[in-house]
Short mmCIF file of C-alpha atoms and ligand atoms in Angstrom, two decimals:
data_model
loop_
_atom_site.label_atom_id
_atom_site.label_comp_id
_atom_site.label_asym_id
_atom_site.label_seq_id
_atom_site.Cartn_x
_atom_site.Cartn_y
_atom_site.Cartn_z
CA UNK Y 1 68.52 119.04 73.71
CA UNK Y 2 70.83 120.69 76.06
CA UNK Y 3 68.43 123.15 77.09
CA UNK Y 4 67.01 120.84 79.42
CA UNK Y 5 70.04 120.08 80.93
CA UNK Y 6 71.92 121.08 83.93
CA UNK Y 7 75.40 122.64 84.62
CA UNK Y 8 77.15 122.52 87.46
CA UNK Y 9 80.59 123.76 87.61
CA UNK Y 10 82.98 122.01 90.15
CA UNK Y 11 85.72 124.68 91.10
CA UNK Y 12 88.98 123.94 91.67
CA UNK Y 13 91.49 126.35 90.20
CA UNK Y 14 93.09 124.86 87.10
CA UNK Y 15 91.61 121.45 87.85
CA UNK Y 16 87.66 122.83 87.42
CA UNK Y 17 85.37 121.69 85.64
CA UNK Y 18 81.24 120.74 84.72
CA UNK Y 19 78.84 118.25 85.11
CA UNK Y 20 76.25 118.52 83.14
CA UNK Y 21 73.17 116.71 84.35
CA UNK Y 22 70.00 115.74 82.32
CA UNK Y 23 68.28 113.68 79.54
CA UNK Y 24 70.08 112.42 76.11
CA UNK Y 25 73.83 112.99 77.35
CA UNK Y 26 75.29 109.79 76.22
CA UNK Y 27 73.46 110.29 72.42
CA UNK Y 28 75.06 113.96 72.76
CA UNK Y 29 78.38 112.96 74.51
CA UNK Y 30 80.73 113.68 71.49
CA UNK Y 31 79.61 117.38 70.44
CA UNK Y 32 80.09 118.32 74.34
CA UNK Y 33 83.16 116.09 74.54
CA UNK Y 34 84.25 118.51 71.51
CA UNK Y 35 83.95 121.90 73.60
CA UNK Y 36 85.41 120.45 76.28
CA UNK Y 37 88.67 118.59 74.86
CA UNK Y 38 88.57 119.71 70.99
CA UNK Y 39 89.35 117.13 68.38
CA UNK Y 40 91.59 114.60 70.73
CA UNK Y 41 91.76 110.32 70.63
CA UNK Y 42 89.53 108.87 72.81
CA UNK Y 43 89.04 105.70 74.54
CA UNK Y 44 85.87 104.66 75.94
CA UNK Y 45 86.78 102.22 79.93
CA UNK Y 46 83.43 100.13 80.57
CA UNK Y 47 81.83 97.09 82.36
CA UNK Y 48 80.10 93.98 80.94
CA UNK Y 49 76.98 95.14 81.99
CA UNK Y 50 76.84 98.82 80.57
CA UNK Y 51 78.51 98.04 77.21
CA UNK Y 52 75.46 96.26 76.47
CA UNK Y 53 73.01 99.15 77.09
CA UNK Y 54 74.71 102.05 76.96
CA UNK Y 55 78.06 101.62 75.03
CA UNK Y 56 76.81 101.98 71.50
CA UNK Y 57 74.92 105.04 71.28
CA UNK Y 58 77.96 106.43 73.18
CA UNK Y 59 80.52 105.45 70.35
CA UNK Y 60 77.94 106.59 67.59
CA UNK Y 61 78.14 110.01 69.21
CA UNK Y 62 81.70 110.30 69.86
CA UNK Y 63 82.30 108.91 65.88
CA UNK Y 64 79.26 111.73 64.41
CA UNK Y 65 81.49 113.96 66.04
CA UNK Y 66 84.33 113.10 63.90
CA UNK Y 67 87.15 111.96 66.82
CA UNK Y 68 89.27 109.49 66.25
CA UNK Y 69 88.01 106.75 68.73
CA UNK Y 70 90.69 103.89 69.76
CA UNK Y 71 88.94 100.11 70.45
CA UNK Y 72 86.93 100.32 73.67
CA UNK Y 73 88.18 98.59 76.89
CA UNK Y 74 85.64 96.12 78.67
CA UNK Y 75 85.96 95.22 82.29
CA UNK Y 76 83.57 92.62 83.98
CA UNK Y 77 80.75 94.14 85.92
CA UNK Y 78 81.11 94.40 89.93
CA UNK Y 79 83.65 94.94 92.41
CA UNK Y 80 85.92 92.69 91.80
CA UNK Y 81 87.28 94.85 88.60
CA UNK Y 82 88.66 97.60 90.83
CA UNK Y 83 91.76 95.74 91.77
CA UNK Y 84 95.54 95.28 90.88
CA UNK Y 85 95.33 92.70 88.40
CA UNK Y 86 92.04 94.72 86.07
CA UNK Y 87 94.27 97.80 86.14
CA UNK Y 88 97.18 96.08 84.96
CA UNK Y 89 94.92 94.82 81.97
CA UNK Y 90 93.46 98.10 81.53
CA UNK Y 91 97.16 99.87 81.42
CA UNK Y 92 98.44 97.14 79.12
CA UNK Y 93 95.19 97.94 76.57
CA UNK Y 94 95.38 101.36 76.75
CA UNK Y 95 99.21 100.83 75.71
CA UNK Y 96 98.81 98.66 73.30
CA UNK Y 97 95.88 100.60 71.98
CA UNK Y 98 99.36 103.26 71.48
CA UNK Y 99 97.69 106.09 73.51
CA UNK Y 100 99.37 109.36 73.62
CA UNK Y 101 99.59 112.26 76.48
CA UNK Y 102 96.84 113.70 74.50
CA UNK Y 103 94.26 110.86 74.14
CA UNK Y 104 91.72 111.42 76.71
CA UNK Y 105 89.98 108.72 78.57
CA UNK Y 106 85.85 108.23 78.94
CA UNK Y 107 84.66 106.33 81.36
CA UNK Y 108 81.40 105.04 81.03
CA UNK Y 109 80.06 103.04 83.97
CA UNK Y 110 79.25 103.49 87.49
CA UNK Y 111 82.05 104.17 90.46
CA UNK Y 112 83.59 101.04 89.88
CA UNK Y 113 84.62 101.80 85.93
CA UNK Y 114 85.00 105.96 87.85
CA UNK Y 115 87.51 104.57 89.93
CA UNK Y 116 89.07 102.16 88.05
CA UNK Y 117 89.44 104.17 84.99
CA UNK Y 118 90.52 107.37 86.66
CA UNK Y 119 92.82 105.87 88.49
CA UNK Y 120 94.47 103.97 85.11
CA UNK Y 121 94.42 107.86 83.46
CA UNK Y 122 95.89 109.65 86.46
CA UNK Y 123 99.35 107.08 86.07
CA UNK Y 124 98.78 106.25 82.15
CA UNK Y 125 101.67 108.11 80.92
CA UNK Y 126 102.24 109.86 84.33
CA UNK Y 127 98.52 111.13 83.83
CA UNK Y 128 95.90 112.15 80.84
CA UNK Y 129 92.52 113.69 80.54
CA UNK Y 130 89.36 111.68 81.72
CA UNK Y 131 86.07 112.28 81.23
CA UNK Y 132 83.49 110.70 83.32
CA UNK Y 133 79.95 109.28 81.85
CA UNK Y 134 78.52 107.94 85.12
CA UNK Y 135 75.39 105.88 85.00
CA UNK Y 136 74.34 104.91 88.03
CA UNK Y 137 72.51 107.45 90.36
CA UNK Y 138 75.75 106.87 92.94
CA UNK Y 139 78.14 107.49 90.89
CA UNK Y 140 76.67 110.94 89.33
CA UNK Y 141 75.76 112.04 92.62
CA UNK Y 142 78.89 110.85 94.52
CA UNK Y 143 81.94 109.41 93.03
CA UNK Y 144 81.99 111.57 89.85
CA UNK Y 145 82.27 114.93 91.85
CA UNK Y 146 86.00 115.41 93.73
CA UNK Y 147 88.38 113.72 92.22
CA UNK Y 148 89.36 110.24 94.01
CA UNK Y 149 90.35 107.55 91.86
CA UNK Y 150 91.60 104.54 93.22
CA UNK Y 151 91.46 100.62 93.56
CA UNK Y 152 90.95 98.33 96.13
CA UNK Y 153 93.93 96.01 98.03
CA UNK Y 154 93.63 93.22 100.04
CA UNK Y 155 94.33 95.61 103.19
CA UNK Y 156 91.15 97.35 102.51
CA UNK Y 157 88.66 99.32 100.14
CA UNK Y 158 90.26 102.41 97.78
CA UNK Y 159 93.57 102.04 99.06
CA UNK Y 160 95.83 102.76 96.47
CA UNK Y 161 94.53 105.67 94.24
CA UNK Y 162 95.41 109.09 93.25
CA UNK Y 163 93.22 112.81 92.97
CA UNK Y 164 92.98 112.91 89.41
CA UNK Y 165 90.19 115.61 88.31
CA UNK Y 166 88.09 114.55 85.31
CA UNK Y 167 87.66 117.80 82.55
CA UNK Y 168 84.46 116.89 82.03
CA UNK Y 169 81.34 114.64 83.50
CA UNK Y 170 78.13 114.06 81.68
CA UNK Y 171 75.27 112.11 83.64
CA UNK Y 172 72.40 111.47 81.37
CA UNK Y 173 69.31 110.51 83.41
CA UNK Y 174 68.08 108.42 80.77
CA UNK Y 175 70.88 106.00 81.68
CA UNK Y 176 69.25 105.47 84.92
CA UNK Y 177 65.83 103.63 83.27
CA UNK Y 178 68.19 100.70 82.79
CA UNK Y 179 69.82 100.22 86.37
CA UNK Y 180 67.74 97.84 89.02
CA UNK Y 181 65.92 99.43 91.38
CA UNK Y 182 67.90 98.28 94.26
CA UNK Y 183 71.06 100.31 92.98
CA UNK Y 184 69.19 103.19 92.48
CA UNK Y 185 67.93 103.08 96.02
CA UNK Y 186 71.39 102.78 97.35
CA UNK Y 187 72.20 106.01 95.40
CA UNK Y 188 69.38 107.48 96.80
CA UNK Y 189 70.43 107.30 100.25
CA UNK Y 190 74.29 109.13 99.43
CA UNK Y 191 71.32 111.91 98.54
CA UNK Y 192 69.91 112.26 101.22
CA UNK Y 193 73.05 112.33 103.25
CA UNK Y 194 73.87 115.75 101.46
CA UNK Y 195 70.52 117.08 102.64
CA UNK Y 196 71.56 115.61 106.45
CA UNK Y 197 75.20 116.84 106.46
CA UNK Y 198 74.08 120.90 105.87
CA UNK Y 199 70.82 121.14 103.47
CA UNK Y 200 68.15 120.91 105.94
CA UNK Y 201 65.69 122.70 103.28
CA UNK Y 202 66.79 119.46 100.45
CA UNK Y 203 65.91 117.31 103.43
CA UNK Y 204 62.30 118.29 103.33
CA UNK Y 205 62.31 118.62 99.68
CA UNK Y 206 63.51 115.06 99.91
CA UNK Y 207 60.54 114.15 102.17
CA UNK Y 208 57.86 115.79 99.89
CA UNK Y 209 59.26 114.30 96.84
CA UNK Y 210 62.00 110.91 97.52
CA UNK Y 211 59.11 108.30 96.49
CA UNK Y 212 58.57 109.62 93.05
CA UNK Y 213 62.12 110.38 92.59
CA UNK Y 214 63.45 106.79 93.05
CA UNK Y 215 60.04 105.75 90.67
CA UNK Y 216 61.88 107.24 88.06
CA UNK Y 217 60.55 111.06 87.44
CA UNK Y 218 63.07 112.94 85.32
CA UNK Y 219 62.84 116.39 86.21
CA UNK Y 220 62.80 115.32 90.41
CA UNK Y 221 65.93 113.46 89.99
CA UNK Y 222 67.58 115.91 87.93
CA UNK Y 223 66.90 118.49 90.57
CA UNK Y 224 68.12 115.96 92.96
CA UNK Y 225 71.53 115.20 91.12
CA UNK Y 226 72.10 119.02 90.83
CA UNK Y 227 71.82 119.71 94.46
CA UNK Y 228 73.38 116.79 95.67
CA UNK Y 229 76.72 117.33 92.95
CA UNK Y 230 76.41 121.09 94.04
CA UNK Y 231 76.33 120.06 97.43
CA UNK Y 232 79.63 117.55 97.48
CA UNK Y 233 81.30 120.81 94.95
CA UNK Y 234 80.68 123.16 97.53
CA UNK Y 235 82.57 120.96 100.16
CA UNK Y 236 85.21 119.33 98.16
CA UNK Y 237 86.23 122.95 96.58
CA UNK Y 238 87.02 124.09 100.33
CA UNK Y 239 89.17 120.56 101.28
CA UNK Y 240 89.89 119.07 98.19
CA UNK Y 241 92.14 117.02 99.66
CA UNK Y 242 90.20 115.84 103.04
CA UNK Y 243 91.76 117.58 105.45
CA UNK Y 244 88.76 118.62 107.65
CA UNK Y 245 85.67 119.76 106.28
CA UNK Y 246 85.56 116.85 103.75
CA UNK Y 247 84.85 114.92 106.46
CA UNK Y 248 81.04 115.50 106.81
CA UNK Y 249 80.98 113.12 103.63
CA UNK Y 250 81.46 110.45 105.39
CA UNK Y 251 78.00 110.86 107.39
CA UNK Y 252 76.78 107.55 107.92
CA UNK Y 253 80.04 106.15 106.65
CA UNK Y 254 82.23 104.67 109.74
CA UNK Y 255 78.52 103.06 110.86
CA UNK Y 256 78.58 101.32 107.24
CA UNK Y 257 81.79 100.59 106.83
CA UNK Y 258 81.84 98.35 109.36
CA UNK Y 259 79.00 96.43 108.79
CA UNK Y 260 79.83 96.17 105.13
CA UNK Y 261 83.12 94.83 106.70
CA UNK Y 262 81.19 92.46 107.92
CA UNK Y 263 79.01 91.41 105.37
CA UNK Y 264 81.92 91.47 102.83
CA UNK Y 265 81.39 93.64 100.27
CA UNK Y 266 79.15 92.10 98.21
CA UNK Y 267 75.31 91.45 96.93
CA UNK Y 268 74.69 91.00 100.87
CA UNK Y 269 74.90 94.57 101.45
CA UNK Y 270 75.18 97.57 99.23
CA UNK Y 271 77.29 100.47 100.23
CA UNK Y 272 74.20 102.69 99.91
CA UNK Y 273 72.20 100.57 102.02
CA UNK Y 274 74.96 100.31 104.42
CA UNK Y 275 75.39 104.19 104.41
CA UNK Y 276 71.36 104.20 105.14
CA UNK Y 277 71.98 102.33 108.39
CA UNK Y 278 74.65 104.29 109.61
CA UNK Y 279 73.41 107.00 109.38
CA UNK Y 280 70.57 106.20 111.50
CA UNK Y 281 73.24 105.09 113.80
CA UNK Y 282 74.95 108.23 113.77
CA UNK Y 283 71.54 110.30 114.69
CA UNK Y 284 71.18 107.43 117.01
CA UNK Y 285 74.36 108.29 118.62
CA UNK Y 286 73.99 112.03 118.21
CA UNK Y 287 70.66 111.69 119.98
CA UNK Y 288 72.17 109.18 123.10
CA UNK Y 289 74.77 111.92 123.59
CA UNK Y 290 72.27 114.03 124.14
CA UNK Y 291 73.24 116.93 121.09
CA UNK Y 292 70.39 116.38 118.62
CA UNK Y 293 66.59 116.11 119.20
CA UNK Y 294 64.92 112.89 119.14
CA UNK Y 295 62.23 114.54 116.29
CA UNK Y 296 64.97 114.58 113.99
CA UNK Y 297 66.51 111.01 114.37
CA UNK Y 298 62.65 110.20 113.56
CA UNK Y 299 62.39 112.13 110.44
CA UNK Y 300 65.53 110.36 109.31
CA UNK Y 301 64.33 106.85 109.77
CA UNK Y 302 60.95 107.70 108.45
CA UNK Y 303 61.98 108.59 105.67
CA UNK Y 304 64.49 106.36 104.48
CA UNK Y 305 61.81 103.22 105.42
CA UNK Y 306 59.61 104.96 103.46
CA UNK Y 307 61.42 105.16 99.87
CA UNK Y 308 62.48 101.48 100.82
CA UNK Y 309 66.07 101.43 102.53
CA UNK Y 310 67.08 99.33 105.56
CA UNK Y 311 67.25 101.31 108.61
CA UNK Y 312 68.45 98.58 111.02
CA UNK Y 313 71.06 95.72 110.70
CA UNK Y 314 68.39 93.55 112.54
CA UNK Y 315 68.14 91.38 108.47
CA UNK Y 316 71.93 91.22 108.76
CA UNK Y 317 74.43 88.33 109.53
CA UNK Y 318 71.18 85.89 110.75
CA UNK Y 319 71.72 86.18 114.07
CA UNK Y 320 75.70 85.95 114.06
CA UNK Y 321 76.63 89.53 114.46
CA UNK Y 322 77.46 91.53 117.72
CA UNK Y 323 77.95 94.53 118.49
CA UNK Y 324 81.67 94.11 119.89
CA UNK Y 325 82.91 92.25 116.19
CA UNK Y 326 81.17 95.32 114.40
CA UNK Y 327 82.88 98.24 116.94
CA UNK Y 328 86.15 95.72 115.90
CA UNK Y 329 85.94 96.72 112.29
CA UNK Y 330 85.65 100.54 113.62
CA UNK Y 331 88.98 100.56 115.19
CA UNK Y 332 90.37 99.53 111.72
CA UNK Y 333 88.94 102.16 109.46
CA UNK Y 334 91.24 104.23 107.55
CA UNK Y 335 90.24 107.07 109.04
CA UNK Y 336 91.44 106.38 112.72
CA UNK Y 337 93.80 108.76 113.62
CA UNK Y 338 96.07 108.12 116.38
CA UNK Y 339 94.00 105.49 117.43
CA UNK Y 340 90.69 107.53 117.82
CA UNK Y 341 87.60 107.31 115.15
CA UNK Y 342 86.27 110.71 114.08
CA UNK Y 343 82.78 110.92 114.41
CA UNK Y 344 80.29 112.65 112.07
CA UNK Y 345 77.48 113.36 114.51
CA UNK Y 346 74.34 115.97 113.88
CA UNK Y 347 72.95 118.55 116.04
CA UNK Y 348 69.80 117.98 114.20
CA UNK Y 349 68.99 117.56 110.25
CA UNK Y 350 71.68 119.70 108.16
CA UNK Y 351 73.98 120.33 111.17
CA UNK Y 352 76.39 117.79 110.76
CA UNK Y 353 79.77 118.20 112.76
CA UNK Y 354 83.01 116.11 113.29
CA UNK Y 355 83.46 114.86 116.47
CA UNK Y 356 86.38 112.79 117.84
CA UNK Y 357 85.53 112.32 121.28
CA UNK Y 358 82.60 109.73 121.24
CA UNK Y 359 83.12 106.68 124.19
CA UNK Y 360 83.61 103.76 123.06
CA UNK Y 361 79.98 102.45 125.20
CA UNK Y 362 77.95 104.63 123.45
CA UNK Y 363 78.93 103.57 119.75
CA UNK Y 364 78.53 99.94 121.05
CA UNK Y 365 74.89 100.92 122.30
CA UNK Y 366 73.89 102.01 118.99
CA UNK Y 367 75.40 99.48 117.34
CA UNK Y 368 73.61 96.63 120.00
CA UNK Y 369 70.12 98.56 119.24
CA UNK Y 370 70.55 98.45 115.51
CA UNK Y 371 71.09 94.71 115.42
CA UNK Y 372 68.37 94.47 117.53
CA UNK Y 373 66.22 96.29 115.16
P1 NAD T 1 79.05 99.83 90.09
O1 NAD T 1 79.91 100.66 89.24
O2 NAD T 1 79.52 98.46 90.42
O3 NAD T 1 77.61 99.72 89.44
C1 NAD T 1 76.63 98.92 90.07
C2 NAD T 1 76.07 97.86 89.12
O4 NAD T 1 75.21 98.48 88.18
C3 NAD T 1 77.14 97.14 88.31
O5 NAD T 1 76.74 95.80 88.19
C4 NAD T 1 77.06 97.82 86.93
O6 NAD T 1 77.47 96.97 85.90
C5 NAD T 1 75.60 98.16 86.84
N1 NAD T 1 75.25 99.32 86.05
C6 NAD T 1 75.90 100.51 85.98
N2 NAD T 1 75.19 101.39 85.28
C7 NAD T 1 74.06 100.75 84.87
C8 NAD T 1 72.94 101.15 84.13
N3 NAD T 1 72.78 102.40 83.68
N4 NAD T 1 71.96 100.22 83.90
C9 NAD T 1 72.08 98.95 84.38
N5 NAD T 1 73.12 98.54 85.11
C10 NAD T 1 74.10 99.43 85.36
O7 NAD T 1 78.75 100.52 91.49
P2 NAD T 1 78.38 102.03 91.93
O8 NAD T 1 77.40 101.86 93.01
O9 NAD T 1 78.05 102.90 90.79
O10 NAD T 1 79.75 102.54 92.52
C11 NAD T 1 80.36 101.91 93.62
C12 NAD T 1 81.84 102.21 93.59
O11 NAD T 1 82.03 103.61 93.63
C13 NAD T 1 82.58 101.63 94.77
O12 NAD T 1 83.73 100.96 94.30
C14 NAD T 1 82.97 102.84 95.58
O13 NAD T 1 84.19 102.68 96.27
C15 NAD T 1 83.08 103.89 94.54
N6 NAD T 1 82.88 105.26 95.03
C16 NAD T 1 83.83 106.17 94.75
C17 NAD T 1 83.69 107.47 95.19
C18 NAD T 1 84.71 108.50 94.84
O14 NAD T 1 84.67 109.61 95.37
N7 NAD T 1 85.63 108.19 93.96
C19 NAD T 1 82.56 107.86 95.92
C20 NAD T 1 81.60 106.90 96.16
C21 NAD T 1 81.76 105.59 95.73
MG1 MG T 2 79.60 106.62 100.06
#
């Protein structure tokens, strides 16, 4: 069983830990839980949507392995469950469930139940041990690695949250046969942004083998989680806390965020697919200013059109959208500093740099030809 699997440690001093990565995870969670946290109370954090596929065999497991396991907590699927009002539910159930400093909390879910629940264990108690099941190729390639936790306020996406480390993440691949195809897609593309940002070898490796990967074979998308957690490990142990280097993560990002700004987080618009786009835009813009070769912003487009993601936000906003209201949403990013956006621009595939001196024409001219299509 765990043969096949995958281990990749995530160092951070006394806040390290692994992610293990392969098949059968969730039917094995509770002897791994075991080495990691010994004989502790646990409480499983889910949505709707995963409790009925995946919640079972995980509480089977965790029971076999003779822990004491307190009710589970169910949050509706989506979005909307990362905000003020959910967490107060989930604090009041964990406290009524009489957790203790020792009871560790597994989340089981995608980043929204990731966020959500790590945020509810970093202040339960002034903080206890989560463990992190993710099951959506996003959230074990992305939000599971690092450490943010957080909710969403009116104001704006994740803006009240905490770094809270889990001790432990487990993301079984056969979780992933469940999730629609358009979610794993949008995973996909956070993927191939490690390769972009400074694994130009992945990128090709991407190229050769991206179609069959998002079809479903095992052992390609293992290999892709492994890199792609590696990757964000390797970053996030130098600037845990974002205060440079961590940066490069947001390749692609301050393109999307803005038209997901736009589109209002929702069905419209995934973040993936909105990370897809900008991206492009951001090779766009590296190639207008004249730092990256054209070849490159081809490969890029090529071959996120070819798995199936949007390259353009020519389908977006029928017609409605400019290029002035999307720069608008820029300017409000939580990442402005001092009034000016940093930039992550590429001097070509896996030479991603920060950049904080872009004019203000140029972003609008990418943003102009990527409506345009
Ligand atoms: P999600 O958690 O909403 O999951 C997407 C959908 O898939 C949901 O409807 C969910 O119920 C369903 N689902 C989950 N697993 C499934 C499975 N195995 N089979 C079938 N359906 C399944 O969204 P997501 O894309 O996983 O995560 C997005 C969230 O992650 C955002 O809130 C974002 O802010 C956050 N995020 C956090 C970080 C971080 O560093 N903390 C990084 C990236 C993203
Ligand atoms: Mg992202």
């Amino acid at each position: 069983m765990t043969r096949q699997n995958s281990i990749v440690p995530v160092a951070l001093d006394d806040r390290s830990y692994d992610i293990h990565i392969g098949p059968g995870l969730i039917r094995n969670a509770g002897a791994h839980i075991r080495d990691a946290v010994g004989d502790r109370p646990l409480v499983v954090l889910t949505d709707s949507a995963v409790a009925e596929l995946h919640l079972s065999p995980l509480l089977d497991s965790l029971r076999a392995a003779g822990s004491r396991v307190l009710d589970p907590i169910v949050v509706p699927s989506g979005e909307a469950s990362k905000d003020m009002e959910k967490l107060g539910e989930v604090m009041d159930a964990l406290l009524s469930r009489g957790i203790e400093r020792k009871t560790v909390l597994v989340a089981l879910g995608g980043g929204v139940v990731g966020d959500l629940g790590g945020f509810a264990a970093a202040i339960a108690l002034r903080g206890i041990d989560f463990i992190q099941v993710p099951t959506t190729l996003l959230s074990q390639v992305d939000s599971s690695v690092g450490g943010k936790t957080g909710i969403n306020s009116r104001h704006g996406k994740n803006l009240i949250g905490a770094f809270h480390q889990p001790r432990l993440v487990l993301a079984d691949t056969d979780s992933l046969k469940t999730l629609p195809r358009r979610e794993v897609l949008a995973g996909y593309a956070e993927v191939v942004k490690y390769g972009l940002i400074d694994r130009p070898d992945f990128f090709t490796w991407l190229e050769a083998n991206g179609k069959a990967l998002v079809d479903g074979d095992d052992a390609l998308l293992m290999e892709a989680i492994r890199v792609s957690c590696a990757a964000k490990a390797d970053i996030v142990g130098q600037d845990e806390k974002e205060s440079g280097l961590r940066e490069l993560l947001n390749l692609g990002h301050t393109f999307g965020h803005a038209l997901e700004a736009e589109a209002g987080y929702g069905a419209t618009l995934l973040h993936g697919e909105s990370v897809a786009i900008g991206m492009v835009m951001a090779f766009d813009l590296s190639v207008r200013m004249g730092l990256c070769p054209a070849g490159d912003l081809a490969r890029v487009r090529a071959h996120l059109s070819d798995v199936g993601l949007p390259i353009s936000a020519a389908h977006l906003g029928g017609g409605t959208w400019t290029a002035d209201k999307l720069a608008a949403h820029m300017a409000k990013d939580k990442k402005v500093k001092d009034g000016r956006v940093t930039f992550i621009l590429a001097r070509g595939i896996g030479k991603a740099f920060r950049c904080a001196d872009v004019a203000l024409e140029d972003v609008k001219e990418v943003l102009a030809a990527s409506l345009a299509g």
